[in-house]
XYZ file of C-alpha atoms in Angstrom:
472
model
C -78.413 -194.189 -36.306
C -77.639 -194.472 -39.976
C -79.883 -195.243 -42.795
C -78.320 -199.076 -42.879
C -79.428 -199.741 -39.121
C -82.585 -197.376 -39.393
C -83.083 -199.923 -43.092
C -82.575 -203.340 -40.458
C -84.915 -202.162 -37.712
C -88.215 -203.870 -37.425
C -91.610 -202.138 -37.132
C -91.549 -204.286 -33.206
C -87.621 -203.164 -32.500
C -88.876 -199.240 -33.904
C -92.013 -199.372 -31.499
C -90.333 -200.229 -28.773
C -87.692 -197.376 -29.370
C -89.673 -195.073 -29.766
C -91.593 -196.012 -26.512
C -88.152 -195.297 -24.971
C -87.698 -192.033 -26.165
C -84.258 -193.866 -28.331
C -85.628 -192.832 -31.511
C -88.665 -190.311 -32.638
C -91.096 -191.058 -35.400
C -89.466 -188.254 -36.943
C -86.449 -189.711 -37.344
C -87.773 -193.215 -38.504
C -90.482 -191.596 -41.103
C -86.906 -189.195 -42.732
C -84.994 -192.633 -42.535
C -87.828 -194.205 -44.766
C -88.116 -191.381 -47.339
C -84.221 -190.869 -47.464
C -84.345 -195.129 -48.470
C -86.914 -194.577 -51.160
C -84.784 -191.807 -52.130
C -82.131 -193.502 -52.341
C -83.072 -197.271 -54.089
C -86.400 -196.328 -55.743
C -84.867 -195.493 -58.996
C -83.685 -199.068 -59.556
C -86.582 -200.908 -58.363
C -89.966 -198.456 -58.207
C -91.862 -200.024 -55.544
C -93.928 -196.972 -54.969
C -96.899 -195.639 -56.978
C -96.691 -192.223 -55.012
C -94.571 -191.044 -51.929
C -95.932 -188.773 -49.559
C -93.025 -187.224 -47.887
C -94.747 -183.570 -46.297
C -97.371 -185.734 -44.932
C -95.861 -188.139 -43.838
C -93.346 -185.762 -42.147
C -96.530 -183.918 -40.702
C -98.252 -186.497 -39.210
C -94.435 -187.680 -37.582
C -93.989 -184.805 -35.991
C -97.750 -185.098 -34.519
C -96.631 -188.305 -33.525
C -93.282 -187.219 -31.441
C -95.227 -184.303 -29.730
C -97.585 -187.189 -28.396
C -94.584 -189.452 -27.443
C -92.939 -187.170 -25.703
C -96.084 -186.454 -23.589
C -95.723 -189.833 -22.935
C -99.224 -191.006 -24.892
C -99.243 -193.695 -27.824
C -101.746 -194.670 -30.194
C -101.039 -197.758 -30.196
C -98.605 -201.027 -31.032
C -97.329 -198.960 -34.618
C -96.780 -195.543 -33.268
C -94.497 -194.004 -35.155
C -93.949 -196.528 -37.480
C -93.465 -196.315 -41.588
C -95.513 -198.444 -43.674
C -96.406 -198.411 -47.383
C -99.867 -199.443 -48.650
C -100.281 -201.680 -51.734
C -102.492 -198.829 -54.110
C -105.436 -201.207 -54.308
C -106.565 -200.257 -50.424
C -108.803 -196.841 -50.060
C -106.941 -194.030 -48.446
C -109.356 -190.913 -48.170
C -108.002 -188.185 -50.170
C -105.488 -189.989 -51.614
C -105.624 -191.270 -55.405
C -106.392 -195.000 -55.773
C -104.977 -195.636 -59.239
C -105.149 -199.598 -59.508
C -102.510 -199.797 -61.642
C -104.740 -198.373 -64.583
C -104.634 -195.839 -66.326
C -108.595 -196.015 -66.402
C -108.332 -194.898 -62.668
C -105.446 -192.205 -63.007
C -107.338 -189.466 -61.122
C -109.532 -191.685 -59.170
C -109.719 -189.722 -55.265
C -110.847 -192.316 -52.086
C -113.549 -190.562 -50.421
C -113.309 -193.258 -47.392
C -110.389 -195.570 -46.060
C -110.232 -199.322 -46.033
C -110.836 -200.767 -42.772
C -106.981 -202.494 -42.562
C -105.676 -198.939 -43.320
C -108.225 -197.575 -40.950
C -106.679 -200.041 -38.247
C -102.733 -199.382 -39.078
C -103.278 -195.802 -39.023
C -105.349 -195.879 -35.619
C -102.457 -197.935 -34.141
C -99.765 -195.159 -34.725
C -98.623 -196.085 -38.726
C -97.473 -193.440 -40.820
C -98.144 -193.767 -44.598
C -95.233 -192.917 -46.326
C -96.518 -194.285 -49.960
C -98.712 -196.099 -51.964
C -96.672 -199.415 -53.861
C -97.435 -200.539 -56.781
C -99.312 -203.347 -58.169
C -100.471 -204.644 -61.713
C -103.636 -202.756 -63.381
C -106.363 -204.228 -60.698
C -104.077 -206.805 -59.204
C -105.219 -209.005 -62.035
C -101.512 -211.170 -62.660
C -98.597 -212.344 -60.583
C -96.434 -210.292 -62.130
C -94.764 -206.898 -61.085
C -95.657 -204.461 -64.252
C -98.667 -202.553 -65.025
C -99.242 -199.913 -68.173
C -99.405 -197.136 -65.458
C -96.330 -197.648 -63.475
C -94.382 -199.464 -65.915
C -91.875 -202.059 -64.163
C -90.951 -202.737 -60.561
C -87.835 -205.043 -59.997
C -86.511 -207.636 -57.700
C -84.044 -205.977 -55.246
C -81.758 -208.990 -55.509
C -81.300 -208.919 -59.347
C -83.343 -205.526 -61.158
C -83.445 -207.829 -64.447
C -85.893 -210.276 -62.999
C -89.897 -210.149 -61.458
C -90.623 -208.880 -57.855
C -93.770 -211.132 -58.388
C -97.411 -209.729 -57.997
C -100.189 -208.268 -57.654
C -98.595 -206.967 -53.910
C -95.266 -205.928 -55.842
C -94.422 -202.910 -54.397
C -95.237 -204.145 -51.040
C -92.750 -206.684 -51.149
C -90.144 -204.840 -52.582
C -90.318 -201.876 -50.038
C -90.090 -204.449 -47.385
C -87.150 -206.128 -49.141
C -85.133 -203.039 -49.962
C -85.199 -201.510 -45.955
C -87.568 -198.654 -47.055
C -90.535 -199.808 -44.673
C -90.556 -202.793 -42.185
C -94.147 -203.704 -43.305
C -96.603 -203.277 -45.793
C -100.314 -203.846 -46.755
C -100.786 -206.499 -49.796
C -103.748 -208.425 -51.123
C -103.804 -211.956 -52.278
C -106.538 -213.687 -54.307
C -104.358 -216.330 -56.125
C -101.083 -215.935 -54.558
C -100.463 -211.957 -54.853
C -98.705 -211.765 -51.206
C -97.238 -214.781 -51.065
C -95.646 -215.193 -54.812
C -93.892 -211.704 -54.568
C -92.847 -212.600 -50.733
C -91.029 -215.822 -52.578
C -89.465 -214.306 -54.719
C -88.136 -210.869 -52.516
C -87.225 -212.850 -49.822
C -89.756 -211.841 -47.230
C -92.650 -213.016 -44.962
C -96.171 -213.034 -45.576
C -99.189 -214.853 -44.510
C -102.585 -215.204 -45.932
C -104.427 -216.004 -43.120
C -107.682 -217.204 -43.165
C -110.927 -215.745 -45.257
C -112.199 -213.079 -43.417
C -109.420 -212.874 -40.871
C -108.917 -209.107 -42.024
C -111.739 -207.120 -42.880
C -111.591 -206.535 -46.718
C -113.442 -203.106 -48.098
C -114.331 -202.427 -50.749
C -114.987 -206.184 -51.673
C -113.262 -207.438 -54.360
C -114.935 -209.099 -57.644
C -113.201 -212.530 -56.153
C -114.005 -211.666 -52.511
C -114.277 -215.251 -52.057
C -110.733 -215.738 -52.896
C -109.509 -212.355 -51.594
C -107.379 -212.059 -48.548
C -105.790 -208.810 -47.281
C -102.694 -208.692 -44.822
C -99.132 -207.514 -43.825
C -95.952 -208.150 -45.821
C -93.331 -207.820 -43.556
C -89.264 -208.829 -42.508
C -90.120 -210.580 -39.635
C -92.838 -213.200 -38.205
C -93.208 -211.399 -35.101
C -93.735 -207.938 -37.261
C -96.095 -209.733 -38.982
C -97.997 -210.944 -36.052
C -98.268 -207.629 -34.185
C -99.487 -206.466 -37.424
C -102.182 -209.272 -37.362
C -103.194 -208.450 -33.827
C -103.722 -205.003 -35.027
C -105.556 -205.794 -38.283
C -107.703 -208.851 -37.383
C -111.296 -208.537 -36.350
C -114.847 -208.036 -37.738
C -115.579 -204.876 -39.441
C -119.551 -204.526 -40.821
C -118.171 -203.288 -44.461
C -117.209 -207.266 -45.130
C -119.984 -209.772 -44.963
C -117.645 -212.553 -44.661
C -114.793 -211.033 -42.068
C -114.753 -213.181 -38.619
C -114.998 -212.705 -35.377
C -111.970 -211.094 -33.165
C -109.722 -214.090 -32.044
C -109.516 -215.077 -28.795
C -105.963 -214.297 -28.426
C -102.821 -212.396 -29.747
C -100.784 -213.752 -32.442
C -97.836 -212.205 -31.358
C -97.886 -213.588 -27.838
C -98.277 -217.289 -29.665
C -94.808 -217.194 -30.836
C -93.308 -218.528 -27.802
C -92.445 -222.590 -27.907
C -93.724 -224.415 -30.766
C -95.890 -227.184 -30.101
C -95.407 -230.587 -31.666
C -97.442 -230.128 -34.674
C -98.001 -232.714 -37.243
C -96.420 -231.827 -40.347
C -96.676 -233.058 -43.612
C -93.684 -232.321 -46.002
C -94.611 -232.449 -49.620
C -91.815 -231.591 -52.407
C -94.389 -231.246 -54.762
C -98.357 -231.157 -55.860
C -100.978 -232.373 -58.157
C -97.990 -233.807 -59.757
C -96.291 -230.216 -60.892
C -92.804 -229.940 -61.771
C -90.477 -228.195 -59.671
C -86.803 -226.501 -60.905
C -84.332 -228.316 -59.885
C -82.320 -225.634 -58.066
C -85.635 -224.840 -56.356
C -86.507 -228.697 -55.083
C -82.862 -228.823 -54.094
C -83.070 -226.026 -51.594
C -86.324 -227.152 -50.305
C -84.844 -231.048 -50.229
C -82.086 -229.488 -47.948
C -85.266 -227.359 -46.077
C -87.095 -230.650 -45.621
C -84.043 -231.838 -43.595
C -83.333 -229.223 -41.660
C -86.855 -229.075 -40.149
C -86.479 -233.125 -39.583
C -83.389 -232.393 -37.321
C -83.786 -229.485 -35.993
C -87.336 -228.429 -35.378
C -89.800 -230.484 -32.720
C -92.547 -231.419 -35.108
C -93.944 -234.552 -35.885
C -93.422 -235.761 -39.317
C -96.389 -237.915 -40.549
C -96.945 -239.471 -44.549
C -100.399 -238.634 -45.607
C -102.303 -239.573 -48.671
C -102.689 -235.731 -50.591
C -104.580 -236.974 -53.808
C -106.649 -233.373 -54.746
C -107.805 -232.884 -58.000
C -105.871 -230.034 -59.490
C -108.500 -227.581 -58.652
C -107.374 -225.257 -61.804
C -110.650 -225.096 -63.744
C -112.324 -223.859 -60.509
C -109.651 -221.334 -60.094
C -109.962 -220.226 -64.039
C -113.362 -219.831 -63.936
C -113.422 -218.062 -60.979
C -110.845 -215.586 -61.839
C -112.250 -214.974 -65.424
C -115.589 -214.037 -63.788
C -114.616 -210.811 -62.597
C -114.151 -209.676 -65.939
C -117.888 -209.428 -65.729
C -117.362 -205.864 -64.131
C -115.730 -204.697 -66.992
C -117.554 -205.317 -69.710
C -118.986 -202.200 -70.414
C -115.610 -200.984 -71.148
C -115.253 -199.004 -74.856
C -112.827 -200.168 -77.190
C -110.695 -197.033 -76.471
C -110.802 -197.708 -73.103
C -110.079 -201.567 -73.604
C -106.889 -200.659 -75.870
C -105.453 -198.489 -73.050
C -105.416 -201.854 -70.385
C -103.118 -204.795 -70.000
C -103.198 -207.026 -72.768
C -103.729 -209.676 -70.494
C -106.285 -208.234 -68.654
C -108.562 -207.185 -71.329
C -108.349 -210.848 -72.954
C -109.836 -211.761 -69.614
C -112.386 -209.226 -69.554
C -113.473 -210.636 -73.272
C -113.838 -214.028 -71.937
C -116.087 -213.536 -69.455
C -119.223 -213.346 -70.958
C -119.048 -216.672 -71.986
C -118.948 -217.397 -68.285
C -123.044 -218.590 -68.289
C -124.804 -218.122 -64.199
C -125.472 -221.967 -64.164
C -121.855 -222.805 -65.258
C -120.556 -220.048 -62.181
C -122.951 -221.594 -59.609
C -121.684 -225.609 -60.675
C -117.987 -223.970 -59.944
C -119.344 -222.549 -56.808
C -120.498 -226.076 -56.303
C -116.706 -228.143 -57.501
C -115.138 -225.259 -54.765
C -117.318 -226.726 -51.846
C -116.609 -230.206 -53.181
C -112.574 -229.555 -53.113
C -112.806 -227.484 -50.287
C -113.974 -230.239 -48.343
C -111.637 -232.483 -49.554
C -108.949 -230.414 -48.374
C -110.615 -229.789 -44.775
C -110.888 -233.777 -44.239
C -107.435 -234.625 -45.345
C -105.936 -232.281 -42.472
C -107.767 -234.332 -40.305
C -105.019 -236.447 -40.199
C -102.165 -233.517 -39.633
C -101.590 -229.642 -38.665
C -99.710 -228.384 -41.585
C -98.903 -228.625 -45.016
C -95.024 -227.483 -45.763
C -94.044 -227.270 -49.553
C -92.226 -225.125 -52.158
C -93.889 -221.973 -52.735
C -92.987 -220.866 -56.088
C -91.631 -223.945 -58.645
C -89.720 -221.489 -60.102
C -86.772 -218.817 -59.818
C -88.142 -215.284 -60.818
C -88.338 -214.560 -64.736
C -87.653 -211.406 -66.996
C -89.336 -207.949 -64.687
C -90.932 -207.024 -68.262
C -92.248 -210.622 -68.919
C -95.890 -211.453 -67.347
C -94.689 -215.242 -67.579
C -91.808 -217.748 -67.878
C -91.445 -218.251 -71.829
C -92.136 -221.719 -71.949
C -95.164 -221.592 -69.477
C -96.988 -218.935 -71.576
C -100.216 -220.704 -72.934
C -103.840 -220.006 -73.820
C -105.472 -220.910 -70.243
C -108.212 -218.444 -69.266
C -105.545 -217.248 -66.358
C -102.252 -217.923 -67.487
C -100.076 -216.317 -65.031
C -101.454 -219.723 -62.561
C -99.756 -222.009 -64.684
C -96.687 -220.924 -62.666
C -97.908 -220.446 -59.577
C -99.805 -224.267 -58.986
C -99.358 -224.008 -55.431
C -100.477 -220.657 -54.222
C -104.120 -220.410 -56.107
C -105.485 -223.686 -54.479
C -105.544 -222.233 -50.750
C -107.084 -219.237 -51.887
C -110.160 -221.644 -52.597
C -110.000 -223.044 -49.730
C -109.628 -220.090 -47.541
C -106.991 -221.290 -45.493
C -103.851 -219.430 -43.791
C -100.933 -220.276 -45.927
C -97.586 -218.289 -45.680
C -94.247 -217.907 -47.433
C -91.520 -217.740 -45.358
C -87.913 -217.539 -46.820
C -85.548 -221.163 -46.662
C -82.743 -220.348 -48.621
C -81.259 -219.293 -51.712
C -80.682 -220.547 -55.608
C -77.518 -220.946 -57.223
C -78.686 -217.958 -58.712
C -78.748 -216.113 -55.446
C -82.200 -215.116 -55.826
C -84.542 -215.958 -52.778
C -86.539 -219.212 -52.291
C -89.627 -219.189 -50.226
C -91.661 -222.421 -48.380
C -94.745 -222.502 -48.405
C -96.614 -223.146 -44.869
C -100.656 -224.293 -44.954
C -102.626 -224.343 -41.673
C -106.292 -225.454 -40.877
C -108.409 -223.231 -41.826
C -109.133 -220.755 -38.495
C -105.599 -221.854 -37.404
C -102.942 -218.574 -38.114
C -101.375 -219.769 -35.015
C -99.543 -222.706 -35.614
C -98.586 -221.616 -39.208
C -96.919 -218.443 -37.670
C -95.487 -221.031 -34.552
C -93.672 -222.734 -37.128
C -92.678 -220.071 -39.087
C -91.312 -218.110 -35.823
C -89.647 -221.558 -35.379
C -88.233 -221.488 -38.373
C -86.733 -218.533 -38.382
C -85.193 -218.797 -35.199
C -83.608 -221.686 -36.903
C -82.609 -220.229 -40.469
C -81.649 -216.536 -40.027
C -82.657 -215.424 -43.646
C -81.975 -211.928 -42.816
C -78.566 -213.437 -42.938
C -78.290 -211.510 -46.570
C -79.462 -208.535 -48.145
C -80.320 -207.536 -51.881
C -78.883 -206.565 -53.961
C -80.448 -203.188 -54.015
C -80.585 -202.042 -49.940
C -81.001 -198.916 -47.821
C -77.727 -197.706 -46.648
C -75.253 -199.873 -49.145
């Protein structure tokens, strides 16, 4: 195959060729360093590529195909790992140049699982310092860039991730969200991601927002991302708060999609939304009315903004860092450190009263979808700014977190803890991806990735590639 077709494969269609003796991991894991190769210059979605290891552990994985044994659902497979996630022996920089020679002495447990199921690491992708913003630069790795235009934002904290995915280096990827950080940069690459419900995969070590901190795949495809979820889900005794296995596969839900009740709202808690971005999701809104067999139903969604929760929340975990020195302090983000200097004014009765307002709103939230199955509405109210900027110009503001004054829909689910993914439904006049955003119960991955499947069955949006692609 070439590196184009090798770039379109996904990890399911590479699994099962390999299975069949078409293709050897070999062959897929020099297809995926030849594409970094080739586009990372222009977009620098990884942190660090590991090309003799990942060659090493592909040939490892032939000799065992050819015997005819598999480790599992990924053997063979090339993935890239967002550089937050523990790798033993690997560096874990963070994004920070305070962590620049910082070795893993254990793995995460979602690594742990990818790796066990056949994945090859080819890289670690980038990320801002500590996943702090929702945008794609960080003092350590500098700038990593949208594949459909290299001027604007990939989105963040899971930048890398999403580009690698977008650019036909890797079919999937590892990200983290705890305000949006999967689902912003899926939006605005044009990919899929989910962030399925709190404790659906086993988080290690636990972040200073584990209760708004999700891990999952980034991936081309719902069904990649599904196998990947069947692989990744299930307790693991380094995360107080991960669930029990499901009692079923994910990937074997994606057959005929049940009539779900589905709220369609353009917009929320009053937020504006670009025009060329409500017009594409206008036309979305349609196309799911004709074409899809859901029920449409109004419902009444008047939540309090939940943004002071979210703020206060976020600017806790400065806490960690407040022993920092000054030297140390002038070598972070900007952004980052003002954070870390507001935190201290963060007193324990005023955390446990926002601890308090999150139960309050989560419950809110749990009662209205009572009345329906899922949420649908824009992901992102925006088109992707300036790669170098942390922020629209005009939405730049004092707010304790000011990168969520842009993202208003994303941060409220991570609150809540409930599976909410971005799937791709169209394209700006711009030409730059838009993504919908899809909410489920909370527990409920299934029918958020039944519609989605749906969905895409429906709108191809592999359709079109970037700009910057594997193979062009």
């Amino acid at each position: 195959m070439e590196l184009r077709q090798y770039a379109a494969l996904s990890a399911v269609e590479m699994a099962r060729l390999v299975r069949q003796g078409e293709v050897s991991p070999v062959e897929l894991v020099q297809s995926s360093l030849d594409a970094i190769e080739e586009t990372e210059a222009r977009v620098n979605a990884y942190s660090a590529v590991f090309a003799e290891d990942a060659k090493g552990r592909a040939a490892e994985l032939e000799k065992e195909a050819r015997a005819g044994s598999f480790r599992g659902p990924l053997h063979g497979v090339p993935v890239g790992i967002k550089d937050l996630f523990l790798v033993e022996g690997y560096k874990t920089q963070r994004g920070s140049r305070l962590y620049v020679d910082s070795v893993a002495t254990e793995t995460a447990p979602s690594v742990e699982r990818l790796l066990a199921a056949g994945a090859v690491m080819v890289g670690k992708t980038t990320t801002p310092e500590l996943g702090w913003k929702a945008a794609s630069n960080s003092p350590l790795y500098g700038v990593t860039r949208n594949p459909w235009d290299v001027s604007r934002t990939a989105g963040g904290s899971s930048s890398g991730s999403a580009v690698a995915v977008a650019d036909g280096t890797v079919p999937l990827t590892l990200g983290s969200d705890g305000g949006g950080s999967m689902r912003v940069p899926a939006s605005f690459c044009g990919i899929f991601s989910l962030k399925a419900s709190l404790g659906r995969v086993p988080t290690y070590p636990l972040s200073p927002t584990e209760h708004l901190s999700h891990a999952g795949p980034m991936t081309n495809t719902v069904e990649d991302y599904a196998l990947a979820l069947d692989v990744l889900q299930g307790p693991d005794a380094r995360d107080p708060q991960a669930l029990p296995a499901a009692s079923l596969s994910y990937l074997e839900t994606l057959g005929e999609l049940p009539k779900l009740r589905c709220v369609l709202a353009p917009t929320l808690f009053g937020a504006s939304v670009a025009p060329g971005i409500a017009g594409v999701i206008a036309r979305t809104f349609d196309e799911i009315k004709a074409h899809l067999p859901v029920e449409i139903v109004e419902a009444k969604i008047d939540w309090p903004d939940p943004i002071d929760i979210f703020d206060a929340l976020w600017v806790a975990r400065g806490a960690l860092y407040g022993g920092l020195k000054p030297e140390d302090i002038a070598r972070i983000d900007p952004g980052f450190a003002r954070m870390v200097a507001r935190a201290p004014s963060i007193r324990l009765e005023d955390h446990f009263r926002t601890l308090q307002a999150r139960a309050a709103f989560n419950r809110s939230v749990a009662e209205a979808f009572g009345q329906f199955d899922l949420l649908i509405m824009p992901m992102v109210p925006i088109e992707p700014f300036a790669a170098e900027d942390d922020g629209p110009k005009d939405m730049e503001g004092t707010r304790p977190v000011p990168w969520a004054r842009w993202t208003p829909f994303s941060y409220p689910f991570n609150i809540t803890g409930q599976p909410a993914a971005s799937v791709p439904c169209g394209w700006s006049s711009s030409g730059l991806p838009v993504g919908l955003q899809v909410i489920g119960r909370r527990f409920a991955e299934e029918h958020v990735l039944q519609f989605c499947a749906a969905w895409e069955r429906h709108f191809n949006w592999r359709q079109r590639a970037p700009a910057v692609y594997a193979g062009t």
